[in-house]
Amino acid sequence: DTAHGIYLDNCLAVWLYHCSAEKFGGAGYYITRNNAGRSQHIYLQNCKSENNKKQGFYVLGSYLQFESISALNNEECGMEIAASTKCINVSNATFTGNKSHGLKVAPSNSGSVYAAISGNNNSGYLVNGEAAANTYVNLTGTGNSLGINNSTIRGRVTSAD
């Protein structure tokens, strides 16, 4: 249940390129902090998370950059951005076929997200609380997969329908 593919806890200045986390018992990528600190300055490029038992990407930290990532067919969210995450930027992301939301954002986040979302079982984009007031999103999707729950969007949302 906690066998994550790539687990970063309280890390500083980590770069991951061309990684794949597939078929793990936990999240594909689990980036978090302990009580003493926070993961900071984490950069992932061309990374994929597929068929994991939890989230494709679970993120809690500061100054995080995700470029050209994909979360496909995971048992939970494609990407979950946890509370108190600061300065996260996600660009050219794809969240497809996940059993829960494509992208789930908790309160108190800041940053920007540019993502294509399709075919997730729940809404494409879920925001709990006031996260959208601080997070700029630019989302594209197809069908009903881009449903937006509990959110006031800052940015642009388009559907291919």
Short mmCIF file of N, CA and C in Angstrom, two decimals, residues 19-132:
data_model
loop_
_atom_site.label_atom_id
_atom_site.label_comp_id
_atom_site.label_asym_id
_atom_site.label_seq_id
_atom_site.Cartn_x
_atom_site.Cartn_y
_atom_site.Cartn_z
N CYS A 19 11.89 9.43 -16.62
CA CYS A 19 11.63 8.35 -15.67
C CYS A 19 10.25 7.76 -15.91
N SER A 20 10.10 6.51 -15.52
CA SER A 20 8.81 5.85 -15.62
C SER A 20 8.55 5.08 -14.33
N ALA A 21 7.38 5.29 -13.74
CA ALA A 21 6.98 4.57 -12.52
C ALA A 21 5.70 3.82 -12.84
N GLU A 22 5.79 2.51 -12.94
CA GLU A 22 4.66 1.70 -13.37
C GLU A 22 4.42 0.52 -12.44
N LYS A 23 3.13 0.29 -12.15
CA LYS A 23 2.66 -0.89 -11.42
C LYS A 23 3.19 -1.00 -10.00
N PHE A 24 3.23 0.13 -9.29
CA PHE A 24 3.64 0.12 -7.88
C PHE A 24 2.41 0.06 -6.99
N GLY A 25 2.60 -0.38 -5.75
CA GLY A 25 1.51 -0.51 -4.78
C GLY A 25 1.05 0.81 -4.20
N GLY A 26 1.86 1.84 -4.31
CA GLY A 26 1.50 3.19 -3.85
C GLY A 26 1.43 4.14 -5.02
N ALA A 27 1.87 5.37 -4.81
CA ALA A 27 1.91 6.37 -5.88
C ALA A 27 3.11 6.11 -6.79
N GLY A 28 2.99 6.53 -8.03
CA GLY A 28 4.12 6.43 -8.94
C GLY A 28 5.26 7.33 -8.48
N TYR A 29 4.94 8.60 -8.18
CA TYR A 29 5.90 9.58 -7.67
C TYR A 29 5.29 10.16 -6.41
N TYR A 30 6.00 10.09 -5.30
CA TYR A 30 5.50 10.59 -4.02
C TYR A 30 6.52 11.60 -3.51
N ILE A 31 6.16 12.87 -3.58
CA ILE A 31 7.05 13.95 -3.18
C ILE A 31 6.44 14.62 -1.97
N THR A 32 7.13 14.57 -0.85
CA THR A 32 6.54 15.04 0.40
C THR A 32 7.60 15.63 1.32
N ARG A 33 7.21 15.88 2.53
CA ARG A 33 8.12 16.42 3.54
C ARG A 33 7.82 15.78 4.87
N ASN A 34 8.81 15.80 5.74
CA ASN A 34 8.54 15.39 7.11
C ASN A 34 8.21 16.65 7.91
N ASN A 35 8.00 16.53 9.18
CA ASN A 35 7.62 17.68 10.00
C ASN A 35 8.72 18.74 10.08
N ALA A 36 9.93 18.38 9.83
CA ALA A 36 11.06 19.31 10.00
C ALA A 36 11.32 20.17 8.77
N GLY A 37 10.81 19.81 7.60
CA GLY A 37 11.16 20.57 6.42
C GLY A 37 10.17 20.39 5.30
N ARG A 38 10.67 20.54 4.09
CA ARG A 38 9.81 20.43 2.92
C ARG A 38 10.68 20.13 1.72
N SER A 39 10.15 19.36 0.80
CA SER A 39 10.86 19.13 -0.45
C SER A 39 10.81 20.41 -1.28
N GLN A 40 11.97 20.85 -1.77
CA GLN A 40 12.05 22.10 -2.51
C GLN A 40 12.92 21.96 -3.75
N HIS A 41 12.60 22.77 -4.74
CA HIS A 41 13.36 22.83 -5.98
C HIS A 41 13.48 21.45 -6.63
N ILE A 42 12.32 20.87 -6.90
CA ILE A 42 12.23 19.57 -7.55
C ILE A 42 11.80 19.78 -8.99
N TYR A 43 12.49 19.15 -9.93
CA TYR A 43 12.20 19.31 -11.35
C TYR A 43 12.06 17.95 -12.00
N LEU A 44 10.90 17.68 -12.61
CA LEU A 44 10.68 16.45 -13.35
C LEU A 44 10.37 16.78 -14.80
N GLN A 45 11.03 16.11 -15.72
CA GLN A 45 10.78 16.33 -17.13
C GLN A 45 10.66 15.00 -17.84
N ASN A 46 9.65 14.89 -18.70
CA ASN A 46 9.40 13.67 -19.47
C ASN A 46 9.28 12.45 -18.57
N CYS A 47 8.47 12.57 -17.54
CA CYS A 47 8.26 11.46 -16.60
C CYS A 47 6.83 10.94 -16.73
N LYS A 48 6.69 9.63 -16.59
CA LYS A 48 5.41 8.97 -16.77
C LYS A 48 5.08 8.14 -15.53
N SER A 49 3.80 8.13 -15.18
CA SER A 49 3.29 7.29 -14.10
C SER A 49 2.08 6.53 -14.64
N GLU A 50 2.14 5.21 -14.55
CA GLU A 50 1.09 4.41 -15.17
C GLU A 50 0.76 3.17 -14.36
N ASN A 51 -0.54 2.89 -14.23
CA ASN A 51 -1.05 1.67 -13.59
C ASN A 51 -0.55 1.47 -12.16
N ASN A 52 -0.52 2.54 -11.36
CA ASN A 52 -0.15 2.43 -9.95
C ASN A 52 -1.40 2.35 -9.08
N LYS A 53 -1.26 1.80 -7.89
CA LYS A 53 -2.41 1.59 -6.99
C LYS A 53 -2.91 2.87 -6.35
N LYS A 54 -2.11 3.92 -6.32
CA LYS A 54 -2.55 5.21 -5.77
C LYS A 54 -2.39 6.28 -6.84
N GLN A 55 -2.02 7.49 -6.46
CA GLN A 55 -1.90 8.59 -7.41
C GLN A 55 -0.75 8.36 -8.39
N GLY A 56 -0.88 9.00 -9.54
CA GLY A 56 0.26 9.02 -10.45
C GLY A 56 1.37 9.88 -9.86
N PHE A 57 1.01 11.08 -9.40
CA PHE A 57 1.93 12.02 -8.76
C PHE A 57 1.25 12.56 -7.52
N TYR A 58 1.87 12.40 -6.35
CA TYR A 58 1.41 13.04 -5.12
C TYR A 58 2.48 14.06 -4.75
N VAL A 59 2.06 15.33 -4.56
CA VAL A 59 3.04 16.41 -4.44
C VAL A 59 2.75 17.28 -3.23
N LEU A 60 3.78 17.50 -2.41
CA LEU A 60 3.74 18.46 -1.31
C LEU A 60 5.14 19.05 -1.19
N GLY A 61 5.28 20.33 -1.48
CA GLY A 61 6.60 20.94 -1.42
C GLY A 61 6.57 22.38 -1.90
N SER A 62 7.72 22.91 -2.26
CA SER A 62 7.85 24.29 -2.73
C SER A 62 8.77 24.35 -3.94
N TYR A 63 8.47 25.26 -4.83
CA TYR A 63 9.29 25.49 -6.01
C TYR A 63 9.47 24.20 -6.81
N LEU A 64 8.35 23.71 -7.30
CA LEU A 64 8.31 22.44 -8.02
C LEU A 64 7.97 22.69 -9.48
N GLN A 65 8.66 22.00 -10.38
CA GLN A 65 8.43 22.17 -11.81
C GLN A 65 8.24 20.78 -12.43
N PHE A 66 7.11 20.60 -13.11
CA PHE A 66 6.81 19.36 -13.82
C PHE A 66 6.57 19.70 -15.28
N GLU A 67 7.37 19.15 -16.17
CA GLU A 67 7.27 19.46 -17.58
C GLU A 67 7.14 18.18 -18.39
N SER A 68 6.16 18.13 -19.26
CA SER A 68 5.93 16.97 -20.13
C SER A 68 5.78 15.69 -19.32
N ILE A 69 4.84 15.70 -18.39
CA ILE A 69 4.57 14.51 -17.58
C ILE A 69 3.24 13.89 -18.01
N SER A 70 3.07 12.61 -17.68
CA SER A 70 1.79 11.95 -17.94
C SER A 70 1.46 11.00 -16.80
N ALA A 71 0.18 10.97 -16.46
CA ALA A 71 -0.34 10.04 -15.46
C ALA A 71 -1.49 9.29 -16.12
N LEU A 72 -1.30 7.99 -16.32
CA LEU A 72 -2.23 7.19 -17.10
C LEU A 72 -2.71 5.98 -16.31
N ASN A 73 -4.01 5.80 -16.24
CA ASN A 73 -4.61 4.57 -15.71
C ASN A 73 -4.19 4.23 -14.29
N ASN A 74 -4.04 5.23 -13.43
CA ASN A 74 -3.73 4.99 -12.02
C ASN A 74 -5.02 4.77 -11.24
N GLU A 75 -4.94 4.09 -10.10
CA GLU A 75 -6.13 3.76 -9.31
C GLU A 75 -6.75 4.97 -8.62
N GLU A 76 -5.96 6.01 -8.37
CA GLU A 76 -6.50 7.23 -7.76
C GLU A 76 -6.28 8.39 -8.74
N CYS A 77 -6.02 9.58 -8.27
CA CYS A 77 -5.86 10.76 -9.12
C CYS A 77 -4.63 10.65 -10.02
N GLY A 78 -4.69 11.34 -11.14
CA GLY A 78 -3.50 11.45 -11.97
C GLY A 78 -2.43 12.24 -11.24
N MET A 79 -2.82 13.41 -10.71
CA MET A 79 -1.91 14.23 -9.89
C MET A 79 -2.72 14.83 -8.75
N GLU A 80 -2.20 14.68 -7.55
CA GLU A 80 -2.79 15.32 -6.38
C GLU A 80 -1.79 16.31 -5.81
N ILE A 81 -2.18 17.58 -5.81
CA ILE A 81 -1.34 18.63 -5.25
C ILE A 81 -1.88 18.92 -3.85
N ALA A 82 -1.10 18.55 -2.84
CA ALA A 82 -1.55 18.60 -1.45
C ALA A 82 -1.57 20.02 -0.89
N ALA A 83 -2.23 20.19 0.24
CA ALA A 83 -2.31 21.49 0.91
C ALA A 83 -0.92 22.02 1.23
N SER A 84 -0.80 23.32 1.19
CA SER A 84 0.44 24.03 1.53
C SER A 84 1.55 23.87 0.50
N THR A 85 1.25 23.35 -0.67
CA THR A 85 2.24 23.32 -1.74
C THR A 85 2.35 24.73 -2.31
N LYS A 86 3.56 25.21 -2.46
CA LYS A 86 3.79 26.59 -2.93
C LYS A 86 4.61 26.60 -4.21
N CYS A 87 4.24 27.48 -5.10
CA CYS A 87 5.02 27.71 -6.33
C CYS A 87 5.24 26.43 -7.13
N ILE A 88 4.14 25.82 -7.54
CA ILE A 88 4.23 24.64 -8.40
C ILE A 88 3.84 25.05 -9.82
N ASN A 89 4.59 24.58 -10.77
CA ASN A 89 4.28 24.83 -12.17
C ASN A 89 4.27 23.51 -12.92
N VAL A 90 3.16 23.25 -13.59
CA VAL A 90 2.98 22.02 -14.36
C VAL A 90 2.69 22.44 -15.79
N SER A 91 3.50 21.97 -16.73
CA SER A 91 3.27 22.32 -18.13
C SER A 91 3.31 21.07 -19.01
N ASN A 92 2.49 21.11 -20.06
CA ASN A 92 2.43 20.03 -21.03
C ASN A 92 2.18 18.69 -20.35
N ALA A 93 1.18 18.66 -19.47
CA ALA A 93 0.85 17.44 -18.71
C ALA A 93 -0.37 16.76 -19.31
N THR A 94 -0.42 15.43 -19.17
CA THR A 94 -1.56 14.64 -19.62
C THR A 94 -2.01 13.75 -18.47
N PHE A 95 -3.30 13.83 -18.15
CA PHE A 95 -3.89 12.99 -17.10
C PHE A 95 -5.06 12.25 -17.74
N THR A 96 -4.88 10.97 -18.03
CA THR A 96 -5.86 10.21 -18.80
C THR A 96 -6.14 8.85 -18.17
N GLY A 97 -7.42 8.48 -18.12
CA GLY A 97 -7.82 7.14 -17.73
C GLY A 97 -7.61 6.79 -16.27
N ASN A 98 -7.43 7.79 -15.40
CA ASN A 98 -7.26 7.50 -13.97
C ASN A 98 -8.61 7.19 -13.34
N LYS A 99 -8.61 6.36 -12.30
CA LYS A 99 -9.86 5.90 -11.71
C LYS A 99 -10.54 6.97 -10.86
N SER A 100 -9.81 8.00 -10.49
CA SER A 100 -10.39 9.12 -9.76
C SER A 100 -10.23 10.37 -10.63
N HIS A 101 -9.97 11.51 -10.05
CA HIS A 101 -9.85 12.76 -10.79
C HIS A 101 -8.55 12.79 -11.60
N GLY A 102 -8.57 13.54 -12.67
CA GLY A 102 -7.33 13.75 -13.42
C GLY A 102 -6.36 14.58 -12.60
N LEU A 103 -6.86 15.70 -12.05
CA LEU A 103 -6.04 16.62 -11.26
C LEU A 103 -6.84 17.05 -10.05
N LYS A 104 -6.26 16.89 -8.87
CA LYS A 104 -6.91 17.28 -7.61
C LYS A 104 -6.00 18.27 -6.89
N VAL A 105 -6.54 19.44 -6.58
CA VAL A 105 -5.75 20.50 -5.95
C VAL A 105 -6.36 20.84 -4.60
N ALA A 106 -5.55 20.80 -3.55
CA ALA A 106 -6.00 21.14 -2.19
C ALA A 106 -5.85 22.65 -1.95
N PRO A 107 -6.39 23.16 -0.86
CA PRO A 107 -6.30 24.59 -0.58
C PRO A 107 -4.87 25.08 -0.39
N SER A 108 -4.70 26.37 -0.52
CA SER A 108 -3.45 27.07 -0.21
C SER A 108 -2.31 26.77 -1.16
N ASN A 109 -2.63 26.52 -2.42
CA ASN A 109 -1.58 26.30 -3.41
C ASN A 109 -1.38 27.55 -4.24
N SER A 110 -0.21 27.69 -4.82
CA SER A 110 0.03 28.76 -5.77
C SER A 110 0.86 28.21 -6.91
N GLY A 111 0.62 28.71 -8.10
CA GLY A 111 1.38 28.25 -9.25
C GLY A 111 0.53 28.23 -10.49
N SER A 112 0.91 27.42 -11.46
CA SER A 112 0.16 27.32 -12.71
C SER A 112 0.16 25.87 -13.19
N VAL A 113 -0.92 25.50 -13.88
CA VAL A 113 -1.07 24.16 -14.40
C VAL A 113 -1.57 24.26 -15.84
N TYR A 114 -0.86 23.65 -16.77
CA TYR A 114 -1.28 23.54 -18.16
C TYR A 114 -1.37 22.05 -18.45
N ALA A 115 -2.59 21.54 -18.65
CA ALA A 115 -2.75 20.10 -18.75
C ALA A 115 -3.86 19.72 -19.71
N ALA A 116 -3.71 18.56 -20.32
CA ALA A 116 -4.77 17.93 -21.10
C ALA A 116 -5.34 16.80 -20.26
N ILE A 117 -6.66 16.78 -20.10
CA ILE A 117 -7.31 15.81 -19.22
C ILE A 117 -8.40 15.10 -20.00
N SER A 118 -8.40 13.76 -19.95
CA SER A 118 -9.47 13.02 -20.62
C SER A 118 -9.66 11.65 -20.00
N GLY A 119 -10.89 11.17 -20.06
CA GLY A 119 -11.21 9.80 -19.72
C GLY A 119 -10.98 9.38 -18.28
N ASN A 120 -10.98 10.30 -17.32
CA ASN A 120 -10.86 9.92 -15.92
C ASN A 120 -12.26 9.61 -15.38
N ASN A 121 -12.35 8.72 -14.38
CA ASN A 121 -13.65 8.28 -13.91
C ASN A 121 -14.44 9.38 -13.21
N ASN A 122 -13.78 10.24 -12.44
CA ASN A 122 -14.46 11.36 -11.79
C ASN A 122 -14.17 12.61 -12.61
N SER A 123 -14.38 13.77 -12.02
CA SER A 123 -14.16 15.00 -12.77
C SER A 123 -12.70 15.13 -13.17
N GLY A 124 -12.48 15.87 -14.23
CA GLY A 124 -11.11 16.09 -14.67
C GLY A 124 -10.31 16.93 -13.69
N TYR A 125 -10.98 17.93 -13.09
CA TYR A 125 -10.28 18.88 -12.23
C TYR A 125 -11.11 19.11 -10.97
N LEU A 126 -10.56 18.81 -9.82
CA LEU A 126 -11.25 19.00 -8.55
C LEU A 126 -10.42 19.92 -7.68
N VAL A 127 -11.06 20.95 -7.16
CA VAL A 127 -10.40 21.85 -6.22
C VAL A 127 -11.18 21.82 -4.93
N ASN A 128 -10.48 21.61 -3.82
CA ASN A 128 -11.09 21.68 -2.51
C ASN A 128 -10.75 23.03 -1.90
N GLY A 129 -11.74 23.80 -1.54
CA GLY A 129 -11.49 25.08 -0.88
C GLY A 129 -11.16 26.18 -1.87
N GLU A 130 -10.22 27.02 -1.53
CA GLU A 130 -9.92 28.23 -2.29
C GLU A 130 -8.66 28.12 -3.14
N ALA A 131 -8.25 26.94 -3.48
CA ALA A 131 -7.00 26.78 -4.22
C ALA A 131 -7.00 27.52 -5.54
N ALA A 132 -8.13 27.54 -6.22
CA ALA A 132 -8.17 28.14 -7.55
C ALA A 132 -7.89 29.63 -7.52
#
